[in-house]
XYZ file of C-alpha atoms in Angstrom:
631
model
C 69.153 -15.263 58.686
C 69.529 -18.566 56.816
C 67.043 -21.248 56.846
C 67.706 -24.851 55.565
C 64.478 -27.156 54.179
C 65.544 -29.858 52.517
C 67.978 -29.076 49.310
C 66.188 -25.321 49.615
C 68.257 -22.475 51.309
C 66.542 -19.296 52.467
C 68.792 -16.362 53.108
C 68.267 -12.651 53.705
C 71.166 -9.874 52.903
C 71.961 -7.209 50.724
C 72.252 -7.558 46.594
C 76.102 -6.157 46.336
C 76.823 -7.115 42.861
C 75.214 -8.445 39.599
C 76.969 -9.279 36.191
C 76.194 -11.929 33.356
C 77.932 -15.345 33.171
C 76.821 -18.377 30.370
C 74.906 -19.790 33.072
C 72.689 -16.913 33.799
C 73.415 -13.652 36.205
C 75.908 -14.058 38.949
C 74.803 -12.576 42.248
C 76.862 -11.755 45.027
C 75.151 -11.237 48.263
C 76.198 -9.876 51.780
C 74.333 -11.687 54.334
C 73.217 -10.553 57.515
C 75.755 -12.548 59.211
C 78.165 -11.100 56.960
C 79.150 -13.861 54.637
C 79.570 -12.997 51.107
C 77.708 -15.498 49.040
C 77.994 -16.211 45.269
C 74.745 -17.333 43.359
C 73.447 -17.947 40.073
C 70.114 -16.949 38.724
C 68.591 -18.202 35.479
C 67.578 -15.046 33.306
C 66.789 -15.042 29.508
C 67.188 -11.452 28.255
C 64.652 -10.370 25.266
C 64.733 -7.868 22.800
C 62.560 -6.952 19.912
C 62.106 -5.985 16.224
C 59.833 -4.660 13.302
C 60.207 -3.568 9.754
C 58.958 -4.413 6.363
C 57.519 -7.660 6.264
C 59.809 -9.516 3.668
C 62.816 -8.453 5.727
C 60.948 -9.624 9.081
C 60.535 -12.826 7.472
C 64.169 -13.455 6.472
C 65.438 -12.539 9.974
C 62.909 -14.391 11.562
C 63.714 -17.595 9.664
C 67.068 -17.322 10.169
C 66.925 -16.590 14.200
C 64.263 -19.538 14.642
C 67.148 -22.159 13.244
C 69.074 -21.521 16.699
C 66.334 -23.947 18.331
C 68.295 -24.508 21.396
C 69.692 -21.348 22.349
C 67.123 -18.462 20.900
C 63.352 -18.407 21.070
C 61.645 -16.373 18.530
C 57.845 -15.672 18.349
C 55.715 -12.729 17.240
C 54.099 -10.390 20.242
C 52.696 -7.220 20.746
C 53.770 -4.346 22.921
C 53.126 -0.433 23.147
C 54.502 2.086 20.625
C 56.246 5.088 22.904
C 54.525 8.143 21.414
C 51.043 6.835 20.106
C 50.455 4.668 22.932
C 49.217 1.733 20.819
C 49.915 -1.835 20.593
C 51.905 -2.929 17.633
C 52.941 -6.236 16.436
C 57.135 -7.176 16.766
C 59.217 -10.039 17.119
C 60.412 -10.950 20.331
C 63.657 -12.482 20.478
C 64.643 -14.336 23.657
C 68.123 -15.830 24.544
C 69.034 -18.668 26.872
C 72.671 -17.530 27.357
C 72.853 -13.786 28.411
C 76.448 -13.553 27.037
C 75.283 -13.907 23.945
C 72.800 -11.075 23.928
C 74.563 -8.304 22.389
C 76.088 -10.647 19.607
C 72.884 -11.381 18.464
C 71.749 -7.961 18.611
C 74.583 -7.221 16.132
C 73.696 -10.255 13.993
C 70.202 -8.733 13.478
C 71.214 -5.587 12.431
C 73.754 -7.058 10.151
C 71.211 -8.917 8.283
C 68.954 -6.073 7.693
C 69.447 -2.186 8.254
C 65.851 -1.653 7.616
C 64.720 -2.921 10.893
C 63.680 -0.769 14.024
C 65.326 -2.693 17.118
C 64.036 -2.182 20.810
C 65.139 -3.007 24.085
C 68.371 -4.095 22.626
C 71.152 -1.855 24.004
C 70.353 -1.684 27.787
C 73.115 -3.249 29.773
C 72.190 -6.832 31.297
C 72.507 -5.829 35.196
C 69.903 -3.202 34.253
C 67.514 -5.539 32.469
C 68.055 -7.947 35.562
C 67.042 -5.282 38.040
C 64.141 -4.455 36.104
C 62.860 -7.931 35.324
C 63.301 -9.146 39.270
C 62.174 -5.622 40.509
C 65.322 -5.340 42.873
C 68.055 -2.877 42.603
C 71.636 -2.263 44.071
C 72.102 -3.002 47.586
C 68.391 -3.872 47.893
C 67.856 -6.013 51.168
C 66.649 -9.263 49.896
C 65.042 -12.676 50.633
C 66.539 -15.048 48.509
C 65.759 -18.918 48.318
C 68.452 -21.134 46.311
C 69.234 -24.712 45.748
C 72.441 -26.524 47.475
C 74.293 -25.882 44.173
C 73.764 -22.184 44.435
C 70.995 -21.878 41.826
C 68.263 -18.948 42.835
C 64.687 -20.172 42.844
C 63.474 -16.856 44.085
C 64.487 -13.286 45.067
C 62.521 -10.620 46.487
C 63.361 -7.049 47.672
C 62.298 -6.685 51.343
C 62.932 -2.538 51.237
C 61.988 0.001 48.422
C 64.228 2.173 46.230
C 62.061 4.627 47.545
C 62.620 4.328 51.582
C 64.154 7.283 53.494
C 65.614 4.816 56.042
C 67.446 1.913 54.757
C 70.096 -0.331 56.273
C 73.741 -1.036 54.309
C 75.699 -3.963 54.435
C 78.817 -4.221 56.582
C 81.154 -3.124 54.204
C 85.077 -3.868 54.191
C 87.037 -1.579 52.789
C 90.547 -1.131 51.328
C 92.454 1.948 49.800
C 95.054 2.212 47.117
C 97.035 5.273 46.422
C 100.903 6.229 45.805
C 102.868 7.672 48.212
C 103.337 11.575 48.906
C 101.223 14.272 47.514
C 98.131 13.666 45.779
C 99.261 14.306 42.322
C 98.173 12.920 39.065
C 100.779 10.162 38.454
C 100.030 10.656 34.811
C 101.374 14.086 34.569
C 104.184 13.794 37.080
C 106.154 12.243 40.178
C 104.991 8.809 41.214
C 105.733 7.409 44.714
C 105.455 3.517 46.078
C 102.259 1.712 46.421
C 100.336 2.260 49.815
C 97.718 0.035 50.887
C 95.072 1.613 53.668
C 93.372 -0.890 55.619
C 90.473 0.208 58.086
C 93.256 0.160 60.901
C 96.869 0.840 59.297
C 98.874 1.803 56.202
C 101.275 -0.769 54.063
C 103.802 0.689 51.503
C 104.653 -2.319 49.115
C 108.458 -2.450 48.918
C 110.833 -3.779 46.971
C 111.966 -3.457 43.059
C 110.815 -7.076 42.030
C 107.605 -6.855 40.051
C 106.680 -10.419 41.125
C 106.971 -9.475 44.683
C 104.920 -6.485 44.552
C 102.004 -8.477 42.886
C 102.377 -11.294 45.289
C 102.284 -8.620 48.317
C 99.281 -7.045 46.961
C 97.395 -10.335 46.351
C 98.253 -11.055 50.134
C 96.849 -8.344 51.391
C 93.642 -8.374 49.159
C 93.234 -12.385 50.404
C 93.806 -11.443 54.174
C 91.540 -8.281 54.329
C 89.105 -9.650 51.485
C 87.683 -6.210 51.028
C 83.995 -5.354 49.124
C 85.139 -1.921 47.935
C 88.551 -0.828 47.020
C 89.118 3.097 46.693
C 91.794 4.366 44.535
C 93.005 7.532 43.420
C 93.748 7.684 39.707
C 93.013 3.655 39.597
C 91.427 3.847 36.508
C 93.837 5.943 34.773
C 97.141 4.523 36.370
C 97.359 2.217 39.201
C 95.400 -0.393 37.966
C 96.655 -0.498 34.363
C 100.148 -0.509 35.558
C 99.430 -3.397 38.030
C 97.885 -5.192 35.041
C 101.067 -4.586 33.136
C 103.208 -5.723 35.498
C 101.238 -9.220 36.603
C 100.816 -9.855 32.965
C 104.552 -9.378 32.024
C 105.416 -11.653 35.372
C 102.421 -14.379 34.526
C 101.102 -13.774 37.983
C 97.184 -13.750 38.191
C 95.833 -10.322 40.170
C 93.410 -11.127 42.931
C 91.361 -7.965 42.655
C 88.348 -10.039 41.335
C 86.392 -11.751 44.270
C 85.274 -14.282 41.193
C 88.337 -15.752 39.976
C 86.950 -16.565 37.004
C 86.271 -13.333 35.592
C 89.206 -10.849 34.331
C 89.112 -6.922 35.131
C 86.684 -5.034 32.949
C 88.666 -2.279 31.240
C 86.969 0.767 29.319
C 89.217 2.747 27.357
C 89.288 6.519 28.180
C 87.680 9.128 25.605
C 87.400 12.778 24.760
C 84.088 14.526 23.674
C 82.780 17.877 22.835
C 80.379 19.521 25.618
C 79.248 23.161 25.726
C 82.049 24.331 23.446
C 85.012 22.626 25.555
C 86.994 19.220 25.086
C 86.370 17.173 28.255
C 88.763 14.428 28.601
C 86.992 10.906 30.354
C 89.183 8.488 32.027
C 88.770 5.083 31.400
C 87.045 2.458 33.780
C 88.734 -0.639 35.621
C 85.820 -2.323 37.202
C 85.653 -5.540 38.950
C 83.598 -8.620 39.520
C 82.365 -9.620 43.185
C 84.218 -6.773 44.385
C 83.881 -2.632 43.745
C 86.519 -0.420 42.441
C 85.877 2.996 42.714
C 88.307 5.795 41.875
C 88.093 8.933 43.782
C 89.723 11.052 41.088
C 87.012 9.967 38.138
C 83.651 10.180 39.969
C 81.419 12.946 39.905
C 79.045 11.967 42.169
C 81.620 10.784 44.829
C 82.825 14.241 44.859
C 79.621 15.995 45.196
C 77.463 13.497 47.484
C 80.165 11.212 49.182
C 79.688 7.388 49.320
C 75.816 8.137 50.935
C 74.816 9.901 47.409
C 76.397 7.407 45.538
C 74.347 4.537 46.995
C 71.246 6.524 46.755
C 71.595 7.138 43.234
C 72.415 3.961 42.369
C 69.343 2.585 44.348
C 66.857 4.724 42.741
C 68.427 4.449 38.850
C 69.056 0.514 39.319
C 72.640 1.157 37.932
C 75.294 -1.026 39.315
C 77.584 1.000 41.815
C 80.686 0.867 40.117
C 78.914 2.214 36.846
C 77.092 4.656 38.910
C 80.247 6.235 40.247
C 81.603 6.763 36.642
C 78.739 7.627 34.430
C 76.718 11.126 34.208
C 73.553 11.656 36.365
C 71.907 12.118 32.728
C 72.414 8.205 32.345
C 70.951 7.348 35.534
C 67.776 9.813 34.938
C 67.668 7.711 31.497
C 67.782 4.509 33.360
C 64.842 5.701 35.218
C 62.582 6.358 32.351
C 63.739 2.837 30.653
C 62.726 0.945 33.977
C 59.188 2.566 33.687
C 58.886 1.924 30.005
C 60.136 -1.879 30.667
C 57.506 -2.381 33.239
C 54.588 -1.127 31.102
C 55.399 -2.731 27.886
C 56.637 0.201 26.126
C 59.236 -0.564 23.468
C 62.297 1.233 24.126
C 63.821 2.554 20.570
C 67.529 1.848 19.992
C 68.146 5.372 18.732
C 66.103 8.476 18.809
C 63.741 8.894 15.640
C 61.654 11.542 16.758
C 63.012 14.512 14.594
C 62.567 18.233 15.496
C 59.151 19.898 14.087
C 59.797 22.443 11.346
C 59.357 26.199 12.954
C 59.260 29.736 11.096
C 62.020 32.232 11.870
C 59.024 33.925 13.614
C 58.050 30.688 15.784
C 61.574 30.530 16.961
C 61.564 33.869 18.225
C 58.243 33.524 19.950
C 58.813 30.003 21.490
C 62.705 29.348 21.614
C 63.412 31.602 24.725
C 64.623 29.805 27.600
C 64.332 31.105 31.303
C 62.932 34.863 32.172
C 65.712 37.132 33.636
C 65.179 40.540 35.197
C 68.501 42.457 35.295
C 69.004 43.920 38.879
C 70.616 47.479 38.920
C 74.191 47.557 39.866
C 74.943 48.160 43.337
C 74.997 46.940 46.854
C 71.517 46.606 48.901
C 70.779 45.682 52.684
C 67.983 43.170 53.919
C 66.925 41.935 50.496
C 65.074 38.479 50.684
C 65.851 35.663 48.187
C 62.910 33.042 47.405
C 63.820 29.950 45.046
C 61.359 27.670 43.843
C 62.010 24.012 44.250
C 63.307 22.149 41.571
C 61.267 24.441 39.532
C 61.584 22.721 35.978
C 61.221 19.073 36.951
C 58.349 20.140 39.055
C 56.693 22.081 36.197
C 57.063 18.634 34.206
C 55.296 16.528 37.042
C 52.499 19.133 37.305
C 51.635 19.738 33.961
C 52.095 16.454 32.530
C 54.844 17.626 29.980
C 57.024 14.580 28.112
C 57.551 14.022 24.580
C 54.596 11.750 24.449
C 52.236 13.949 25.702
C 53.278 17.049 23.844
C 51.197 18.061 20.730
C 48.395 15.556 21.227
C 45.470 15.983 19.107
C 42.903 14.816 21.987
C 43.163 17.829 24.153
C 43.094 21.108 22.153
C 41.870 23.063 25.052
C 44.829 22.508 27.144
C 47.550 24.914 25.454
C 50.749 25.797 26.979
C 51.452 29.836 27.176
C 53.148 31.402 24.158
C 53.827 28.260 22.603
C 50.413 27.298 21.410
C 51.426 23.561 22.126
C 48.813 21.247 23.473
C 49.483 18.723 26.326
C 47.580 15.703 26.851
C 45.339 15.337 29.889
C 44.011 11.486 29.249
C 47.575 9.902 29.399
C 49.883 10.341 32.006
C 53.562 10.864 30.825
C 56.791 8.623 31.066
C 58.740 11.775 32.361
C 56.310 13.133 34.853
C 55.886 9.294 36.278
C 59.596 9.030 36.647
C 60.051 12.645 38.431
C 57.278 12.408 40.858
C 58.951 10.232 43.464
C 62.210 11.703 43.120
C 60.347 15.270 43.953
C 58.811 13.578 46.625
C 62.023 11.870 48.205
C 64.106 14.772 48.069
C 61.541 16.781 49.582
C 61.020 14.302 52.677
C 65.031 14.539 52.793
C 65.136 18.180 52.872
C 62.062 18.304 55.610
C 64.301 15.835 57.765
C 67.217 18.346 57.319
C 65.444 21.152 59.226
C 64.159 18.746 61.892
C 67.108 16.429 62.737
C 69.435 17.470 65.292
C 71.865 14.624 64.967
C 75.081 15.896 62.817
C 75.647 12.431 61.357
C 72.061 12.199 60.272
C 71.966 15.505 59.003
C 75.397 14.642 56.930
C 73.796 11.760 55.460
C 70.375 13.307 54.512
C 72.290 16.504 52.681
C 74.415 14.031 50.620
C 71.302 11.997 49.569
C 69.148 15.089 48.729
C 72.103 16.317 46.777
C 72.514 13.219 44.875
C 68.872 13.292 44.055
C 69.116 16.909 43.011
C 71.780 16.121 40.302
C 69.210 13.561 38.720
C 66.338 16.423 38.853
C 68.521 18.950 37.535
C 69.789 16.866 34.520
C 66.263 15.742 33.791
C 65.448 18.948 31.933
C 68.647 19.099 29.964
C 68.081 15.313 28.941
C 64.187 16.199 27.670
C 65.674 18.583 24.952
C 69.080 16.764 24.426
C 69.257 15.597 20.751
C 70.270 11.884 21.492
C 67.994 11.222 24.351
C 66.107 8.480 24.196
C 62.848 9.992 25.511
C 63.614 13.312 24.527
C 61.779 15.893 22.482
C 62.712 19.452 21.829
C 58.893 20.686 21.962
C 58.632 19.456 25.307
C 61.393 20.969 26.452
C 60.324 24.553 25.105
C 56.763 23.989 26.971
C 58.493 23.627 30.476
C 60.662 27.064 29.807
C 57.440 28.543 28.837
C 55.767 27.644 31.928
C 58.721 28.667 33.992
C 58.516 32.283 32.344
C 54.916 32.318 33.322
C 55.264 31.233 36.769
C 58.237 33.588 37.301
C 55.840 36.622 36.183
C 53.020 35.631 38.332
C 55.449 35.312 41.172
C 56.686 39.024 40.415
C 52.885 39.919 40.247
C 52.290 38.494 43.559
C 55.165 39.787 45.320
C 54.561 43.746 43.876
C 50.872 43.114 44.619
C 51.714 42.758 48.112
C 53.938 46.090 48.375
C 57.297 44.289 47.816
C 59.941 45.703 45.080
C 61.528 43.177 42.845
C 65.253 43.567 42.552
C 66.371 40.799 40.617
C 64.731 37.435 39.126
C 66.559 34.863 36.958
C 64.902 31.415 35.797
C 63.592 29.940 39.357
C 64.712 32.812 41.787
C 63.386 36.028 42.796
C 65.223 38.800 45.109
C 62.669 41.231 46.646
C 62.988 43.749 49.297
C 59.983 45.628 51.644
C 61.142 48.305 54.197
C 60.425 46.769 57.465
C 59.464 43.209 56.572
C 60.192 40.520 58.841
C 61.213 36.686 58.161
C 57.785 35.445 58.791
C 56.299 38.335 56.384
C 59.112 37.136 53.785
C 57.676 33.306 54.733
C 54.211 34.438 54.101
C 54.994 35.969 50.671
C 56.661 32.553 49.614
C 53.504 30.938 50.788
C 51.123 32.917 48.721
C 53.365 32.454 45.538
C 53.315 28.688 46.037
C 49.313 29.017 46.094
C 49.160 31.472 43.258
C 51.857 29.438 41.118
C 50.893 25.763 42.080
C 54.710 25.333 42.592
C 56.721 24.950 45.764
C 58.715 28.017 46.581
C 60.674 28.586 50.088
C 62.556 31.349 51.515
C 66.425 30.925 50.715
C 67.218 33.463 53.267
C 67.661 37.509 53.815
C 70.900 39.011 52.962
C 72.698 41.377 55.393
C 73.896 42.635 52.097
C 74.132 41.612 48.601
C 76.216 43.309 45.710
C 75.154 43.123 42.002
C 78.356 43.459 40.081
C 78.694 45.243 36.780
C 79.574 43.726 33.449
C 83.044 43.856 32.595
C 82.220 45.528 29.051
C 79.344 47.581 29.740
C 80.007 48.740 33.267
C 76.345 50.430 33.756
C 74.736 47.023 33.350
C 74.780 44.062 35.777
C 75.550 40.538 34.879
C 72.216 38.474 36.305
C 74.569 35.747 37.723
C 77.352 37.666 39.175
C 76.951 38.392 42.534
C 78.160 38.534 46.318
C 76.298 38.423 49.238
C 75.977 37.201 52.921
C 72.805 36.158 54.655
C 71.918 37.008 58.007
C 73.044 33.441 59.164
C 76.279 34.352 58.005
C 76.457 31.947 55.189
C 78.196 33.550 51.960
C 76.857 33.232 48.517
C 79.072 33.408 45.370
C 78.079 33.396 41.610
C 79.928 34.179 38.642
C 83.337 35.078 40.391
C 86.544 33.542 39.586
C 86.685 31.571 42.988
C 83.628 29.692 41.867
C 85.522 28.094 38.713
C 87.089 24.895 38.436
C 90.057 26.392 35.940
C 91.030 29.379 38.067
C 94.920 29.139 39.317
C 95.231 28.288 42.777
C 97.156 31.541 43.205
C 93.951 33.560 42.087
C 91.638 31.354 44.065
C 93.700 31.881 47.397
C 93.799 35.725 46.792
C 90.275 36.003 46.036
C 88.965 33.501 48.934
C 91.104 35.627 51.491
C 89.252 39.008 50.241
C 86.135 37.574 50.410
C 86.621 36.304 54.029
C 87.470 39.725 54.944
C 84.267 41.360 53.028
C 81.946 38.753 54.334
C 82.286 39.761 58.160
C 80.905 42.846 57.297
C 77.355 43.328 58.987
C 76.249 46.179 56.412
C 77.252 48.251 53.713
C 78.870 50.833 55.677
C 81.069 47.925 57.355
C 81.719 46.575 53.882
C 82.867 49.891 52.622
C 85.064 50.221 56.118
C 86.930 46.983 55.021
C 87.899 47.749 51.504
C 91.327 49.053 52.600
C 92.078 45.839 54.209
C 91.077 44.164 51.208
C 93.366 46.321 48.924
C 96.436 45.483 51.427
C 95.739 41.785 50.403
C 95.638 42.645 46.931
C 98.844 44.375 47.286
C 100.307 41.573 49.098
C 99.666 39.035 46.027
């Protein structure tokens, strides 16, 4: 709906894209009528610094000389760990594109300064400041010249039901099988729109770019999907266009060049991981289906869900880790509460003796199951156990080790946790836990398959944010990380798992297996209702929600390859009464298993999964051996 009042316009629509320019932040809005509207919002980003008085005075004076483009003044903001206000110098820039240049200038002027709020992307800062988010449905007032006077989100990132704009899609891929073109055969370029597929024929590079531009102009897509677009298709097309001196029409904003980020490799958990670069657009989105973890895990619904709650632009969220997403949520809360966001983590790990490390640094609790096969075992799982502990017990870097609450001690560790000040991490996790629980509740009650799929993808996206929240709490480079807080969470998890074991055994159940946040129990003659009642009793007793994952027809806990008398806690194969198969620790679960081995094991498991009990399982072994012999 568009209203015009004199020189003022009012429009409702979805906030599609945001990026900086010398005039302010450029906004692309998809209106209710389907118009793609470009606006400019004046935005003046700010960062802070403090340090030795003589250094402060020198930098303050140098920056103050830039009277027309930089505003410098002294203010007070909250220091994260102490929670107390401290004096800092505030630097505000008129031109957003100069922000990071001025930050670099300050760091060069003095290495002894502490900088804050200085390395957050400008779209994030804009979202935090204006209280909007990607794909927010907004009411916008703007001038005839397209200058934003006001913007207000009409929905919330925490809404369960929200509308999305009428996107226009286009896909680019290379003809033939889906094979990485960086490693082998390369076919012709195909363009898939919503109706048909076009193959760009011809050997003339100029003709290729012209045909591509014509398609982009005619279709005017909002979202361009590719396969290996970041690493191959876009770089090749850019090279061809540059050689022929023909502009590529990928950007809706013709003044902007395609933004590129180089590929990189890094070490993670003993592996060298290769991350492809990024080719991102302005006024449109480019999403490489082969370079997006969350798209593969949770589809577009999950990607949009994460972008909304994390306030990270969709193109960036598609390519970054979920850890960056949870960090952005923490940054937003800190920003809103006037807490200074440190440039680099400066909180070192406290000294611990070898005995203290043995006592404290244990991780999760595990009870090894006896090797063998069992029937009618129930599995009960704590819902997002570690994030739930962090929220319930107020575990956050700034709350652990407080001096004001000596009576509130964490089991085993001796650490204290503040009861007077609500932590930043629990504030971040509470709405995530609540929203995911609501989606899971709707999953059980919704009969519409399309709605179920949507809710499943959204709750999966939120699950990944919750999963990484614990790891980032102890990550050495996390902005709001602290190893002592990490250790408090695992201490509480061990305590709660022991409580769950005691409650189950107190009601006559036998504990077969337990690992961190899951327990497998058995009681002769127990029904599903009995297991549900046990789950309720454990939830009441521990203060953490636990639910019945299911009851197995049969489950096999498999032996160690080096010590056959011992089981491996995370290696098992089982089939629920519902027919669902659960596999852990087998080759078929690994991404680096050769397809030949994967296919063989999959066929064998398909045969075994039809077994109704252990006797039936044993009867199917000859058939499995026959499949093995074929391979």
